[in-house]
Amino acid sequence: MVSTPGAERAEPRKVTINDVARSAGVSRQTVSRALNDKDEIDGDTKQRVLDAARALGYRPSRFARGLVRQDTMTIGLVIPDLLNPFFTEVAAAALEAARTRGWHVVVYDTADRAEEERGTLQVISSQVDAVIGYFSCPESELEAFTRGMPVVLIGREGRSTRFSSIRIDGEEGVHAAVAHLVAKGHTRIGMLDHHTRAEPSIRHTWFTAAAASHGVDPGAVVGADQTADGGGSALKELLSAHPDVTAVFTFNDIIAIGALREARRTGRSVPQDLAVIGFDGLQLGALVEPPLTSVALDTRRLGALAIEQVARLLAEPPPLAITDLVVHAELRLSGSA
C-alpha cells in the first residue's frame, strides 16, 4: 500500500551511522570499527560509540557490516528490458565494477511493467544489501520496499534525499544533432519518441527546444515501441503523415535501427533520402549499414558510477555529489546522417 504524504512526514527518520558519529564525536570510520569490534581504537572511544549507538537505537545494516568485514555483498540491479542492448551494456558495466569489489549482482528484469517492478521490489527487500537501477514507481512505494538500504536510481532524478540519482544529460547532444541536420540542409525533421509513458520523454523536450532554436517545426512526432519493429512501424506512420520529412531523430538506437530497415525496405537511401540519428551510442550501431549516427552515452560509466555510489553511501570516502552523478551524451557522427 502506498503511504500518504502525511504518513510519510509522521514517520520517524531512520538513525544513520552519521548520527552515531556526531553523537560520539568521532568519524564514520571509527563508528564502523567500534561496531565491528576492531582493535584499531582504544577502549574508551569504543565504549563511547557503543553507548551512543544504543542511546539512538542504531542498528547497522547487513550491508554496512559486510562492507567493513569485506564479506561478499549482494546488489540488486533492476533493469526494465534485458532484450534492449542499452540496458545489457549498463548491466555489464555494473557487473564488472561489482566484480572488482568481490560483490555479487542479481539482475532483475521487470519487462517494463509496473506489476513486475512491484513484485521485484518485494523480492529484493529480503535478498540484497543495496539496490541500483531503473524504476517507474512512486518514490513512496520504492521507500516502503527498500527502507534502510542504499538505493541508486539511474536515469531518474529522485525528489527525496533518501535516494541517490545518476542523471543522464543529453540536451547538448540533441542540440548538436539537430544543428548537424540543419547544416546538412534538412528543414523538416521528425522524431520517433517512445509511447510507453503517459508523458512525452525528456528527449522529446530536448528535441523540441533544439528544433525551435533553428526555426524547424518540431511537430512531426510519432510514438514507437522500443524495439526495431516498433521503429520501423513508427517511421512508416511518420512518413505517411508527414511525407516531407527528410531526417528523423529517434528516442533510442534500437528504434533508429528499425527505422533504417524500414527506409531500406521502401527504397529510400540513407542518408541521401532520409537521415537517421539515434540516441544511446550502442556498439550495435556500428554493425548496421550505414553505421548509425547517434547521441552517445558512456554506458560503462553509468554502471560503474552506480556501483561506486553504493560503496560510498555507507563507507569512506563520502558519497559522490550530485554534480558528479551526471553522464553527458555527445553527438557521434557516422554514416546515417
CSV table of N, CA, C and O in Angstrom, one decimal, residues 22-95:
chain,number,residue,atom,x,y,z
A,22,ARG,N,28.3,11.7,15.0
A,22,ARG,CA,28.1,13.1,15.5
A,22,ARG,C,27.9,13.0,17.1
A,22,ARG,O,28.5,13.8,17.8
A,23,SER,N,27.1,12.1,17.5
A,23,SER,CA,26.8,12.0,18.9
A,23,SER,C,28.0,11.6,19.7
A,23,SER,O,28.3,12.1,20.8
A,24,ALA,N,28.9,10.7,19.2
A,24,ALA,CA,30.1,10.2,19.9
A,24,ALA,C,31.3,11.1,19.6
A,24,ALA,O,32.3,11.0,20.3
A,25,GLY,N,31.2,12.1,18.7
A,25,GLY,CA,32.3,13.0,18.4
A,25,GLY,C,33.4,12.3,17.7
A,25,GLY,O,34.6,12.6,17.9
A,26,VAL,N,33.1,11.3,16.8
A,26,VAL,CA,34.1,10.6,16.1
A,26,VAL,C,33.7,10.5,14.6
A,26,VAL,O,32.7,11.0,14.2
A,27,SER,N,34.6,9.9,13.8
A,27,SER,CA,34.3,9.8,12.3
A,27,SER,C,33.4,8.6,12.1
A,27,SER,O,33.3,7.7,12.9
A,28,ARG,N,32.9,8.5,10.9
A,28,ARG,CA,32.1,7.3,10.4
A,28,ARG,C,33.0,6.1,10.5
A,28,ARG,O,32.5,5.0,10.9
A,29,GLN,N,34.2,6.2,10.1
A,29,GLN,CA,35.1,5.0,10.1
A,29,GLN,C,35.3,4.5,11.5
A,29,GLN,O,35.3,3.3,11.7
A,30,THR,N,35.4,5.4,12.4
A,30,THR,CA,35.6,5.0,13.8
A,30,THR,C,34.4,4.2,14.3
A,30,THR,O,34.5,3.2,15.0
A,31,VAL,N,33.2,4.7,14.0
A,31,VAL,CA,32.0,4.0,14.3
A,31,VAL,C,32.0,2.6,13.8
A,31,VAL,O,31.6,1.7,14.5
A,32,SER,N,32.3,2.5,12.5
A,32,SER,CA,32.3,1.2,11.9
A,32,SER,C,33.3,0.3,12.6
A,32,SER,O,33.0,-0.9,12.8
A,33,ARG,N,34.5,0.8,13.0
A,33,ARG,CA,35.4,-0.1,13.6
A,33,ARG,C,34.9,-0.5,15.0
A,33,ARG,O,35.1,-1.7,15.4
A,34,ALA,N,34.3,0.4,15.7
A,34,ALA,CA,33.8,0.1,17.1
A,34,ALA,C,32.7,-1.0,17.0
A,34,ALA,O,32.7,-1.9,17.8
A,35,LEU,N,31.8,-0.8,16.1
A,35,LEU,CA,30.6,-1.7,16.0
A,35,LEU,C,31.1,-3.1,15.5
A,35,LEU,O,30.4,-4.1,15.7
A,36,ASN,N,32.2,-3.1,14.8
A,36,ASN,CA,32.7,-4.4,14.3
A,36,ASN,C,33.9,-5.0,15.1
A,36,ASN,O,34.6,-5.9,14.6
A,37,ASP,N,34.0,-4.4,16.3
A,37,ASP,CA,35.0,-5.0,17.3
A,37,ASP,C,36.4,-5.0,16.7
A,37,ASP,O,37.1,-6.0,16.9
A,38,LYS,N,36.8,-3.9,16.1
A,38,LYS,CA,38.2,-3.8,15.6
A,38,LYS,C,39.1,-3.4,16.7
A,38,LYS,O,38.7,-2.7,17.7
A,39,ASP,N,40.4,-3.7,16.5
A,39,ASP,CA,41.4,-3.4,17.5
A,39,ASP,C,42.1,-2.0,17.3
A,39,ASP,O,42.9,-1.6,18.2
A,40,GLU,N,41.7,-1.3,16.2
A,40,GLU,CA,42.5,-0.1,15.9
A,40,GLU,C,42.1,1.1,16.8
A,40,GLU,O,42.7,2.2,16.7
A,41,ILE,N,41.1,1.0,17.7
A,41,ILE,CA,40.6,2.1,18.5
A,41,ILE,C,40.7,1.7,20.0
A,41,ILE,O,40.6,0.5,20.3
A,42,ASP,N,40.9,2.7,20.8
A,42,ASP,CA,41.0,2.4,22.3
A,42,ASP,C,39.7,2.1,22.9
A,42,ASP,O,38.6,2.4,22.3
A,43,GLY,N,39.7,1.5,24.1
A,43,GLY,CA,38.5,1.0,24.7
A,43,GLY,C,37.5,2.1,25.1
A,43,GLY,O,36.3,1.9,24.9
A,44,ASP,N,38.0,3.3,25.5
A,44,ASP,CA,37.1,4.4,25.9
A,44,ASP,C,36.3,4.9,24.7
A,44,ASP,O,35.1,5.1,24.8
A,45,THR,N,37.0,5.0,23.6
A,45,THR,CA,36.4,5.5,22.4
A,45,THR,C,35.3,4.5,21.9
A,45,THR,O,34.2,4.9,21.5
A,46,LYS,N,35.7,3.2,21.9
A,46,LYS,CA,34.8,2.2,21.5
A,46,LYS,C,33.5,2.2,22.4
A,46,LYS,O,32.4,2.1,21.9
A,47,GLN,N,33.7,2.3,23.7
A,47,GLN,CA,32.6,2.3,24.6
A,47,GLN,C,31.7,3.6,24.4
A,47,GLN,O,30.4,3.5,24.4
A,48,ARG,N,32.3,4.7,24.1
A,48,ARG,CA,31.5,5.9,23.8
A,48,ARG,C,30.7,5.7,22.5
A,48,ARG,O,29.5,6.2,22.5
A,49,VAL,N,31.2,5.1,21.5
A,49,VAL,CA,30.5,4.8,20.3
A,49,VAL,C,29.3,3.9,20.6
A,49,VAL,O,28.2,4.1,20.1
A,50,LEU,N,29.6,2.8,21.3
A,50,LEU,CA,28.5,1.8,21.6
A,50,LEU,C,27.4,2.4,22.4
A,50,LEU,O,26.2,2.1,22.2
A,51,ASP,N,27.8,3.3,23.4
A,51,ASP,CA,26.8,4.0,24.2
A,51,ASP,C,25.9,4.9,23.3
A,51,ASP,O,24.7,4.9,23.5
A,52,ALA,N,26.5,5.6,22.4
A,52,ALA,CA,25.8,6.5,21.5
A,52,ALA,C,24.9,5.7,20.6
A,52,ALA,O,23.7,6.1,20.4
A,53,ALA,N,25.3,4.6,20.1
A,53,ALA,CA,24.5,3.8,19.2
A,53,ALA,C,23.3,3.2,19.9
A,53,ALA,O,22.2,3.2,19.4
A,54,ARG,N,23.5,2.8,21.2
A,54,ARG,CA,22.5,2.2,22.0
A,54,ARG,C,21.4,3.3,22.3
A,54,ARG,O,20.2,3.1,22.2
A,55,ALA,N,21.9,4.5,22.7
A,55,ALA,CA,21.0,5.6,23.1
A,55,ALA,C,20.1,6.0,21.9
A,55,ALA,O,19.0,6.4,22.0
A,56,LEU,N,20.7,6.0,20.7
A,56,LEU,CA,20.0,6.4,19.5
A,56,LEU,C,19.2,5.3,18.9
A,56,LEU,O,18.3,5.6,18.0
A,57,GLY,N,19.4,4.1,19.3
A,57,GLY,CA,18.6,2.9,18.7
A,57,GLY,C,19.1,2.6,17.3
A,57,GLY,O,18.4,2.1,16.5
A,58,TYR,N,20.4,2.8,17.1
A,58,TYR,CA,21.0,2.5,15.8
A,58,TYR,C,21.3,1.0,15.6
A,58,TYR,O,21.9,0.3,16.5
A,59,ARG,N,20.8,0.5,14.5
A,59,ARG,CA,21.1,-0.9,14.1
A,59,ARG,C,21.9,-0.9,12.8
A,59,ARG,O,21.3,-0.5,11.8
A,60,PRO,N,23.2,-1.4,12.8
A,60,PRO,CA,23.9,-1.4,11.5
A,60,PRO,C,23.2,-2.4,10.5
A,60,PRO,O,22.8,-3.4,10.9
A,61,SER,N,23.1,-1.9,9.3
A,61,SER,CA,22.5,-2.8,8.3
A,61,SER,C,23.4,-4.0,7.9
A,61,SER,O,24.6,-3.9,8.2
A,62,ARG,N,22.9,-5.0,7.3
A,62,ARG,CA,23.7,-6.1,6.8
A,62,ARG,C,24.7,-5.6,5.8
A,62,ARG,O,25.8,-6.1,5.8
A,63,PHE,N,24.3,-4.6,5.0
A,63,PHE,CA,25.3,-4.1,4.1
A,63,PHE,C,26.5,-3.5,4.8
A,63,PHE,O,27.6,-3.8,4.4
A,64,ALA,N,26.3,-2.6,5.8
A,64,ALA,CA,27.4,-2.0,6.4
A,64,ALA,C,28.3,-2.9,7.1
A,64,ALA,O,29.5,-2.8,7.1
A,65,ARG,N,27.7,-3.9,7.8
A,65,ARG,CA,28.6,-4.9,8.5
A,65,ARG,C,29.4,-5.7,7.5
A,65,ARG,O,30.6,-5.9,7.7
A,66,GLY,N,28.8,-6.1,6.4
A,66,GLY,CA,29.6,-6.8,5.4
A,66,GLY,C,30.6,-6.0,4.7
A,66,GLY,O,31.7,-6.5,4.4
A,67,LEU,N,30.4,-4.7,4.5
A,67,LEU,CA,31.3,-3.9,3.8
A,67,LEU,C,32.6,-3.8,4.7
A,67,LEU,O,33.7,-3.9,4.2
A,68,VAL,N,32.4,-3.6,6.0
A,68,VAL,CA,33.6,-3.4,6.8
A,68,VAL,C,34.3,-4.7,6.9
A,68,VAL,O,35.6,-4.8,6.9
A,69,ARG,N,33.6,-5.8,7.0
A,69,ARG,CA,34.3,-7.1,7.1
A,69,ARG,C,34.7,-7.7,5.8
A,69,ARG,O,35.3,-8.7,5.7
A,70,GLN,N,34.4,-7.0,4.7
A,70,GLN,CA,34.8,-7.4,3.4
A,70,GLN,C,34.2,-8.7,3.0
A,70,GLN,O,34.7,-9.5,2.2
A,71,ASP,N,33.0,-9.0,3.5
A,71,ASP,CA,32.2,-10.2,3.1
A,71,ASP,C,31.7,-9.9,1.7
A,71,ASP,O,31.7,-8.7,1.3
A,72,THR,N,31.1,-10.8,1.1
A,72,THR,CA,30.5,-10.6,-0.2
A,72,THR,C,29.2,-9.9,-0.1
A,72,THR,O,28.3,-10.4,0.6
A,73,MET,N,29.0,-8.8,-0.8
A,73,MET,CA,27.8,-8.1,-0.9
A,73,MET,C,26.9,-8.6,-2.0
A,73,MET,O,27.5,-9.1,-3.0
A,74,THR,N,25.6,-8.4,-1.9
A,74,THR,CA,24.7,-8.8,-3.0
A,74,THR,C,24.0,-7.5,-3.3
A,74,THR,O,23.3,-6.9,-2.5
A,75,ILE,N,24.1,-7.1,-4.6
A,75,ILE,CA,23.5,-5.9,-5.1
A,75,ILE,C,22.4,-6.3,-6.1
A,75,ILE,O,22.5,-7.2,-6.9
A,76,GLY,N,21.2,-5.7,-5.9
A,76,GLY,CA,20.1,-5.9,-6.8
A,76,GLY,C,20.1,-4.9,-7.9
A,76,GLY,O,20.1,-3.7,-7.6
A,77,LEU,N,20.2,-5.4,-9.1
A,77,LEU,CA,20.2,-4.5,-10.3
A,77,LEU,C,18.9,-4.7,-11.1
A,77,LEU,O,18.6,-5.7,-11.6
A,78,VAL,N,18.1,-3.6,-11.1
A,78,VAL,CA,16.8,-3.7,-11.7
A,78,VAL,C,16.8,-3.0,-13.1
A,78,VAL,O,17.1,-1.9,-13.2
A,79,ILE,N,16.4,-3.8,-14.1
A,79,ILE,CA,16.5,-3.4,-15.5
A,79,ILE,C,15.1,-3.6,-16.1
A,79,ILE,O,14.5,-4.6,-15.9
A,80,PRO,N,14.6,-2.6,-16.9
A,80,PRO,CA,13.3,-2.7,-17.5
A,80,PRO,C,13.2,-3.7,-18.7
A,80,PRO,O,12.1,-4.2,-19.0
A,81,ASP,N,14.3,-4.0,-19.4
A,81,ASP,CA,14.2,-4.8,-20.6
A,81,ASP,C,15.6,-5.3,-21.0
A,81,ASP,O,16.4,-4.5,-21.6
A,82,LEU,N,16.0,-6.5,-20.6
A,82,LEU,CA,17.3,-7.0,-20.9
A,82,LEU,C,17.4,-7.3,-22.4
A,82,LEU,O,18.6,-7.6,-22.9
A,83,LEU,N,16.3,-7.4,-23.2
A,83,LEU,CA,16.4,-7.6,-24.6
A,83,LEU,C,16.9,-6.3,-25.3
A,83,LEU,O,17.3,-6.4,-26.4
A,84,ASN,N,16.8,-5.2,-24.6
A,84,ASN,CA,17.3,-3.9,-25.2
A,84,ASN,C,18.8,-3.9,-24.9
A,84,ASN,O,19.2,-3.8,-23.7
A,85,PRO,N,19.7,-3.8,-25.9
A,85,PRO,CA,21.1,-3.8,-25.7
A,85,PRO,C,21.7,-2.7,-24.9
A,85,PRO,O,22.7,-2.8,-24.2
A,86,PHE,N,20.9,-1.6,-24.8
A,86,PHE,CA,21.4,-0.5,-23.9
A,86,PHE,C,21.5,-0.9,-22.5
A,86,PHE,O,22.5,-0.7,-21.8
A,87,PHE,N,20.4,-1.5,-22.0
A,87,PHE,CA,20.3,-2.0,-20.6
A,87,PHE,C,21.3,-3.1,-20.4
A,87,PHE,O,21.9,-3.2,-19.3
A,88,THR,N,21.5,-3.9,-21.4
A,88,THR,CA,22.5,-5.0,-21.3
A,88,THR,C,23.9,-4.4,-21.1
A,88,THR,O,24.7,-4.9,-20.3
A,89,GLU,N,24.2,-3.4,-21.8
A,89,GLU,CA,25.6,-2.7,-21.7
A,89,GLU,C,25.7,-2.1,-20.3
A,89,GLU,O,26.8,-2.2,-19.7
A,90,VAL,N,24.7,-1.4,-19.8
A,90,VAL,CA,24.8,-0.9,-18.5
A,90,VAL,C,24.9,-2.0,-17.4
A,90,VAL,O,25.8,-1.8,-16.5
A,91,ALA,N,24.2,-3.0,-17.6
A,91,ALA,CA,24.3,-4.2,-16.6
A,91,ALA,C,25.7,-4.8,-16.7
A,91,ALA,O,26.3,-5.1,-15.6
A,92,ALA,N,26.3,-4.9,-17.8
A,92,ALA,CA,27.6,-5.5,-17.9
A,92,ALA,C,28.6,-4.6,-17.2
A,92,ALA,O,29.5,-5.1,-16.6
A,93,ALA,N,28.5,-3.3,-17.4
A,93,ALA,CA,29.4,-2.4,-16.7
A,93,ALA,C,29.3,-2.5,-15.2
A,93,ALA,O,30.3,-2.4,-14.4
A,94,ALA,N,28.0,-2.6,-14.7
A,94,ALA,CA,27.8,-2.7,-13.3
A,94,ALA,C,28.4,-4.0,-12.7
A,94,ALA,O,29.0,-4.0,-11.7
A,95,LEU,N,28.2,-5.1,-13.5
A,95,LEU,CA,28.7,-6.4,-13.1
A,95,LEU,C,30.2,-6.3,-13.0
A,95,LEU,O,30.8,-6.9,-12.0
